[in-house]
mmCIF file of C-alpha atoms in Angstrom:
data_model
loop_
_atom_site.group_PDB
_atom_site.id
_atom_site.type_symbol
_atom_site.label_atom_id
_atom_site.label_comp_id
_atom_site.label_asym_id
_atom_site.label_seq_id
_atom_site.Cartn_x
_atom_site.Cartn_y
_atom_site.Cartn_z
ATOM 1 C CA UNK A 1 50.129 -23.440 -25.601
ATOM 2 C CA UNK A 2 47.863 -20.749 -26.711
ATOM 3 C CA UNK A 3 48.225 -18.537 -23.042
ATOM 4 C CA UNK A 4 51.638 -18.606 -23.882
ATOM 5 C CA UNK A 5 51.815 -17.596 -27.578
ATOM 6 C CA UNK A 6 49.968 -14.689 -25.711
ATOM 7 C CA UNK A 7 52.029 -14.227 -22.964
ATOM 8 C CA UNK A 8 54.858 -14.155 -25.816
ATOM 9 C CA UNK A 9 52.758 -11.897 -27.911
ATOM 10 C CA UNK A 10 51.948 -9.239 -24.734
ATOM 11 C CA UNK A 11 55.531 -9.331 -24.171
ATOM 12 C CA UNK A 12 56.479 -7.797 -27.067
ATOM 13 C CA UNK A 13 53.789 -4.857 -26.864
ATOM 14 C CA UNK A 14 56.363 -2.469 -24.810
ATOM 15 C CA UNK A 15 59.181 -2.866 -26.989
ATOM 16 C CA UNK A 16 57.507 -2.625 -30.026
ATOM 17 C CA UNK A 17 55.850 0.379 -28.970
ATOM 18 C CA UNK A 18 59.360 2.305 -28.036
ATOM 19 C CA UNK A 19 60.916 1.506 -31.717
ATOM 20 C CA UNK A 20 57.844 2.313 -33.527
ATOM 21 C CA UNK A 21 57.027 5.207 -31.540
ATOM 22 C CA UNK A 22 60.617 6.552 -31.199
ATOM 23 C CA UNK A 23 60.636 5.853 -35.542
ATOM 24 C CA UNK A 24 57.356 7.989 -35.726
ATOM 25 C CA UNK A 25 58.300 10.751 -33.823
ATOM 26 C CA UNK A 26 61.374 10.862 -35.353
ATOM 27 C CA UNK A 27 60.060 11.056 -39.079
ATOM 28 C CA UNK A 28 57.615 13.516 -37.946
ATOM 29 C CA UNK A 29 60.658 15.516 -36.921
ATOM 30 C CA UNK A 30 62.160 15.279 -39.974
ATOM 31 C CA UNK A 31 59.931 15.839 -41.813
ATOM 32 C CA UNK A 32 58.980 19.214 -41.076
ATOM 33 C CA UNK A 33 62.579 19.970 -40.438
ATOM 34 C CA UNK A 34 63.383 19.294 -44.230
ATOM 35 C CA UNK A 35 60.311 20.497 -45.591
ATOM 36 C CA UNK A 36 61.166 23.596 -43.538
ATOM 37 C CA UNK A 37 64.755 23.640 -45.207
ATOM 38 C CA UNK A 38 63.485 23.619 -48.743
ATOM 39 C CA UNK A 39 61.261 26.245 -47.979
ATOM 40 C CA UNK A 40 63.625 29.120 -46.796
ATOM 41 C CA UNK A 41 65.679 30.251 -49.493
ATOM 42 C CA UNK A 42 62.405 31.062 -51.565
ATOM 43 C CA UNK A 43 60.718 32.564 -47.919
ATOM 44 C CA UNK A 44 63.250 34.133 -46.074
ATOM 45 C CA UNK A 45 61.117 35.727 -43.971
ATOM 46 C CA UNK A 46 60.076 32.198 -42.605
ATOM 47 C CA UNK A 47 59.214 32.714 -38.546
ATOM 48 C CA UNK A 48 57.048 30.319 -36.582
ATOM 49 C CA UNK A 49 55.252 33.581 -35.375
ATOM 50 C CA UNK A 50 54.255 34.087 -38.947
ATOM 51 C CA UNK A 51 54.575 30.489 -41.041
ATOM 52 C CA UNK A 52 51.689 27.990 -40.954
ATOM 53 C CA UNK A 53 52.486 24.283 -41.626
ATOM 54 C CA UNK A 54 49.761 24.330 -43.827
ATOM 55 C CA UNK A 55 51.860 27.372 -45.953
ATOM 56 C CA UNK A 56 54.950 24.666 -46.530
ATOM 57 C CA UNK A 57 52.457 22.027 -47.321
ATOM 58 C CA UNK A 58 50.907 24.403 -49.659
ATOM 59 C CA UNK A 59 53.861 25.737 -51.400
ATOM 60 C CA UNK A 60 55.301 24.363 -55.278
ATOM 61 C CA UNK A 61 58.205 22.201 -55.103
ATOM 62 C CA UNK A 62 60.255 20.345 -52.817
ATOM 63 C CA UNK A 63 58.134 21.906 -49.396
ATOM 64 C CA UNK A 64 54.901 20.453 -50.903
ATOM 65 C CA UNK A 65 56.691 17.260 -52.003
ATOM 66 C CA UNK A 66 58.996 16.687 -48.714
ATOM 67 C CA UNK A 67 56.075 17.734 -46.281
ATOM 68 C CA UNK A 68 53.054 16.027 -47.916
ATOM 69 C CA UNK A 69 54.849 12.779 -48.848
ATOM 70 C CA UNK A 70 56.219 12.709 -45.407
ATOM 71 C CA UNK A 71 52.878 13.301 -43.504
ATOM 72 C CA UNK A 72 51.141 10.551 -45.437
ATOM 73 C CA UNK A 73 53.889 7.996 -44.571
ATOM 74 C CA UNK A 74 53.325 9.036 -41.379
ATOM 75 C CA UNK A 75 49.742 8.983 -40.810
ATOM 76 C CA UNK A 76 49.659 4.685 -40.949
ATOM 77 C CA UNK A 77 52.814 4.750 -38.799
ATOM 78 C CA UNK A 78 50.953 6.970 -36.266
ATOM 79 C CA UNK A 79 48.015 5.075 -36.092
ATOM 80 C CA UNK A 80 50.046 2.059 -35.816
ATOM 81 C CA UNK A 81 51.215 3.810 -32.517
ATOM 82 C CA UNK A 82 48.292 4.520 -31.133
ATOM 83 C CA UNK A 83 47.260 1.073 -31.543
ATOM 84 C CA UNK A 84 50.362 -0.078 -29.632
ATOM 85 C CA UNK A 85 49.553 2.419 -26.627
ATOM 86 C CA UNK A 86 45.975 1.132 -26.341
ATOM 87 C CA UNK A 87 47.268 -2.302 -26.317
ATOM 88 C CA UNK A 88 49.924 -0.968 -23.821
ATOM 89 C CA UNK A 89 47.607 0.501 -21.766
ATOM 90 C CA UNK A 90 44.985 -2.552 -21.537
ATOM 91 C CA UNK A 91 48.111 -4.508 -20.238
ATOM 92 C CA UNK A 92 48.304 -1.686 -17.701
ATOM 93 C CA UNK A 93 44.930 -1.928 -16.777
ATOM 94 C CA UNK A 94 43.081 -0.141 -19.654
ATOM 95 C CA UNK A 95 39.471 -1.799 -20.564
ATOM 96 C CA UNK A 96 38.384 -3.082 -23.446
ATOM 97 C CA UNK A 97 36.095 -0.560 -24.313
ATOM 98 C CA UNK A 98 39.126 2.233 -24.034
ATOM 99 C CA UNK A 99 40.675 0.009 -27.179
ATOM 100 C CA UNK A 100 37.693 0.573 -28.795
ATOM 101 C CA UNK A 101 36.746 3.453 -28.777
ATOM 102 C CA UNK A 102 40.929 4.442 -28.905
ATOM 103 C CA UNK A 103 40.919 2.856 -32.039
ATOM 104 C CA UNK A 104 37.759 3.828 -33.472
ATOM 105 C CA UNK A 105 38.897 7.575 -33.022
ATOM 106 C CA UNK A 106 42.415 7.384 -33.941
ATOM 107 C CA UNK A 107 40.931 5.747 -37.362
ATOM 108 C CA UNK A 108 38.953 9.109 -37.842
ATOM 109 C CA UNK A 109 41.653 11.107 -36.519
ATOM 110 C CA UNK A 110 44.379 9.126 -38.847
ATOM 111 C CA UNK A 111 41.886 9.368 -41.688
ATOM 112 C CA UNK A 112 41.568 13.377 -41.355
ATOM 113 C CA UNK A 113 45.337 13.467 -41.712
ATOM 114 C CA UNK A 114 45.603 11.825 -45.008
ATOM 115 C CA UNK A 115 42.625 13.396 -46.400
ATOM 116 C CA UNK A 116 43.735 17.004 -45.769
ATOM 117 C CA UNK A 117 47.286 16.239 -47.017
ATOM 118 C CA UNK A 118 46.297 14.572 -49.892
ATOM 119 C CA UNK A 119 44.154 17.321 -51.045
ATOM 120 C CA UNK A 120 45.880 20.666 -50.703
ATOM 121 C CA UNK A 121 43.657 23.578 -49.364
ATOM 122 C CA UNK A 122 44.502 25.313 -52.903
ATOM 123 C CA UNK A 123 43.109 21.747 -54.952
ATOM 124 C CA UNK A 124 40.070 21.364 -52.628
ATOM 125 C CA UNK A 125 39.343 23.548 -50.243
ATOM 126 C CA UNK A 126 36.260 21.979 -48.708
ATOM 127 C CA UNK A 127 38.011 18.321 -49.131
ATOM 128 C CA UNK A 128 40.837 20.053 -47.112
ATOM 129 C CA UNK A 129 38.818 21.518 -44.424
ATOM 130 C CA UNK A 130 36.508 18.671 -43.423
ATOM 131 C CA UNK A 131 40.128 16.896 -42.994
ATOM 132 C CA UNK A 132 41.549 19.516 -40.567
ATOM 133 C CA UNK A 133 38.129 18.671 -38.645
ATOM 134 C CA UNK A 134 38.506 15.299 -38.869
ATOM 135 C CA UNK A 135 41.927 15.358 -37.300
ATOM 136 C CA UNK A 136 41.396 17.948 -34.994
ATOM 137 C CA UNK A 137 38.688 16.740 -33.650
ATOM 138 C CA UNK A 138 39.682 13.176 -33.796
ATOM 139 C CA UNK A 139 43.089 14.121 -31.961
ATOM 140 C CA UNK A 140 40.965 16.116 -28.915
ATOM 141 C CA UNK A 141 38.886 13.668 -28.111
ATOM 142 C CA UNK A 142 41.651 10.686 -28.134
ATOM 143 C CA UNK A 143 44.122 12.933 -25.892
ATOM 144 C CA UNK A 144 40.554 13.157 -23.580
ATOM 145 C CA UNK A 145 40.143 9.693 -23.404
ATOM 146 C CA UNK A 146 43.825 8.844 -22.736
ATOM 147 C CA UNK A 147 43.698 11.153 -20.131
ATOM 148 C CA UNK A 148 40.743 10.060 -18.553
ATOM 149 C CA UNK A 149 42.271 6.816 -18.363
ATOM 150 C CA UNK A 150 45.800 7.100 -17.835
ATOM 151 C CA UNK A 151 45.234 9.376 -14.676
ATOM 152 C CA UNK A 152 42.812 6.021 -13.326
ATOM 153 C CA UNK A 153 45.436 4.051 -13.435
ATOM 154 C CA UNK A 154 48.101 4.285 -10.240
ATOM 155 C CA UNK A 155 51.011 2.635 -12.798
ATOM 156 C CA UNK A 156 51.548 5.491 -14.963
ATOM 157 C CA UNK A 157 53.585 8.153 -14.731
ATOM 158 C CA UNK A 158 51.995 11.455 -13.950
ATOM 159 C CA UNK A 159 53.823 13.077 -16.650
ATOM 160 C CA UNK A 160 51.359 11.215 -19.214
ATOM 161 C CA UNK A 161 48.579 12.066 -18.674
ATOM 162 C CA UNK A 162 49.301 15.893 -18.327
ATOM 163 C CA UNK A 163 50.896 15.608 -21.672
ATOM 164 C CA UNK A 164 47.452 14.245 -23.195
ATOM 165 C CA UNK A 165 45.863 16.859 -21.146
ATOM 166 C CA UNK A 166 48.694 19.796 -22.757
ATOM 167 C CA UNK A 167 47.321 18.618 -25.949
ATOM 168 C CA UNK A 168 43.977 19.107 -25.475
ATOM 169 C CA UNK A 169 44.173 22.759 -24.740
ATOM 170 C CA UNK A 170 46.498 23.426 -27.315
ATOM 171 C CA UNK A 171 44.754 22.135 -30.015
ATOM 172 C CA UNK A 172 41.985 23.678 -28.622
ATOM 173 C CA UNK A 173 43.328 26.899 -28.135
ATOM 174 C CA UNK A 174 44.461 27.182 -31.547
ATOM 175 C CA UNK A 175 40.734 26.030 -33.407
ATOM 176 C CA UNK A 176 39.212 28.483 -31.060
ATOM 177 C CA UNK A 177 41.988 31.012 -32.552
ATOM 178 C CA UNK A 178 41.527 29.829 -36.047
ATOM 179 C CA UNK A 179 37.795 30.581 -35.698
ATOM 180 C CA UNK A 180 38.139 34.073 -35.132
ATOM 181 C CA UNK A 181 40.302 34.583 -37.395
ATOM 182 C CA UNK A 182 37.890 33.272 -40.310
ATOM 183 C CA UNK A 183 35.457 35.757 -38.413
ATOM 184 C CA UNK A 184 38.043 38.659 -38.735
ATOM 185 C CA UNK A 185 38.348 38.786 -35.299
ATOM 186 C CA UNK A 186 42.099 38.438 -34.661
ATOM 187 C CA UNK A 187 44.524 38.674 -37.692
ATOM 188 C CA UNK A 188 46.310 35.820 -39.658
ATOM 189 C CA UNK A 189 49.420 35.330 -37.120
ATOM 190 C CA UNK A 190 47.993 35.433 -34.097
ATOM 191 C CA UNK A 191 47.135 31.549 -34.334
ATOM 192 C CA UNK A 192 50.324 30.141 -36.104
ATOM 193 C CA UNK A 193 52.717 29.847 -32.956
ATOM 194 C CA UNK A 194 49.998 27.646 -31.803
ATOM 195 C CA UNK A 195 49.512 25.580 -34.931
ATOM 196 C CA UNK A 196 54.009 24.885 -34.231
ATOM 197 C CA UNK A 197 52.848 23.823 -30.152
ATOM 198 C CA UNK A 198 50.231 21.396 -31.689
ATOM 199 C CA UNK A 199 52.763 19.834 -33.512
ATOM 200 C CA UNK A 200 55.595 20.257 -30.690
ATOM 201 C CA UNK A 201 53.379 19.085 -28.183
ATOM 202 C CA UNK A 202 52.400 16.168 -30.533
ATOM 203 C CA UNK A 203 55.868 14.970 -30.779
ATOM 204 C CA UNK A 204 56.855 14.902 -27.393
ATOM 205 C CA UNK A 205 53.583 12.975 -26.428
ATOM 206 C CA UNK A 206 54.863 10.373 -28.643
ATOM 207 C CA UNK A 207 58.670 10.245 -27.826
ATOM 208 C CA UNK A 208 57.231 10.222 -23.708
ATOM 209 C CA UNK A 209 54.630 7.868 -24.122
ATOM 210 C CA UNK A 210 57.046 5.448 -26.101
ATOM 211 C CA UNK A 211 60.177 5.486 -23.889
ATOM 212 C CA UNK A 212 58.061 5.792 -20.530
ATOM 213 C CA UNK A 213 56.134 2.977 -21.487
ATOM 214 C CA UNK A 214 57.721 1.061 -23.559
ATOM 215 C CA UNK A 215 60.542 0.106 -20.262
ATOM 216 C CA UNK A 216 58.079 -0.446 -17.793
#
């Protein structure tokens, strides 16, 4: 009786997985989208070449509200997610260790995200900061790991794991760029397209991971 409230439970994992993960990266969508919107008229010279997130996040009004209200109902959804995929993948194959340790970092990762959109860069800087490291860090070394693992195992899609992989060196690219900028290196822009192809690259690695996934 209990193998097959299991078997019943398992079951469920894929399809759970597509509606939550097609909701997430959905709101995440949105949410930048609108934030974006209400941040225009007041910036017209808005350009992803020259616009952080962080400067609609940052900004009085409706961009603050719409992006930092969104992002925090996000974060739980997103970790809900990624506990979904490690489940997911242990069906697959996956060990329990890679659940883990999955978990454990997406916590931190998850964590980071709330912290540093809770507390505004011009509230708390240093509050703000040690979130961006939290999350950046926390999101590197998960897309490793899933990488690591989904490429092991013959029943995924090749397409996964090179998006976990894409992230890596995106988000990697762009603290390496953020560095030297706070060394006066390279100038402000230079790092925000990358900053937009973190959060790109983010989405689609949800919305692929989901539907690819979440019918097999």
């Amino acid at each position: 009786m209990i193998n097959e409230e299991k078997k019943q439970i398992l079951f469920k994992i894929p399809d759970m997985l597509k509606i939550i993960g097609i909701l997430g990266g959905t709101l995440g969508l949105l949410v930048v989208i609108l934030s974006t919107i209400a941040y225009i008229p007041k910036h017209p010279e808005f350009s992803i070449l020259t616009t952080y997130l962080s400067d609609i996040g940052d900004t009085d009004g409706w961009p603050q509200i719409i992006f930092n209200s969104g992002t925090l109902i996000a974060a739980p959804i997103r970790y809900l997610i990624i506990v979904l995929l490690a489940l997911r993948l242990f069906e697959l194959g996956a060990g329990r260790a890679f659940v883990f340790t999955t978990l454990l970092i997406g916590f931190i990762s998850t964590f980071g995200t709330i912290l540093m959109t809770a507390t505004p860069f011009s509230v708390a800087p240093g509050i703000h900061k040690m979130g961006i490291g939290l999350y950046f860090l926390g999101v590197v070394c998960l897309q490793l790991i899933i990488f690591i693992r989904e490429w092991t195992l013959k029943s995924i899609p090749r397409l996964l794991p090179i998006l976990s992989i894409s992230m890596v060196i995106i988000f990697l690219v762009f603290a390496i760029l953020m560095i030297l900028y706070g060394r006066g290196i390279v100038n402000r822009n230079i790092p925000v397209i990358w900053e937009w192809m973190c959060f790109l690259s983010s989405i689609i690695w949800v919305f692929a991971h989901s539907i690819i996934l979440g019918d097999k």
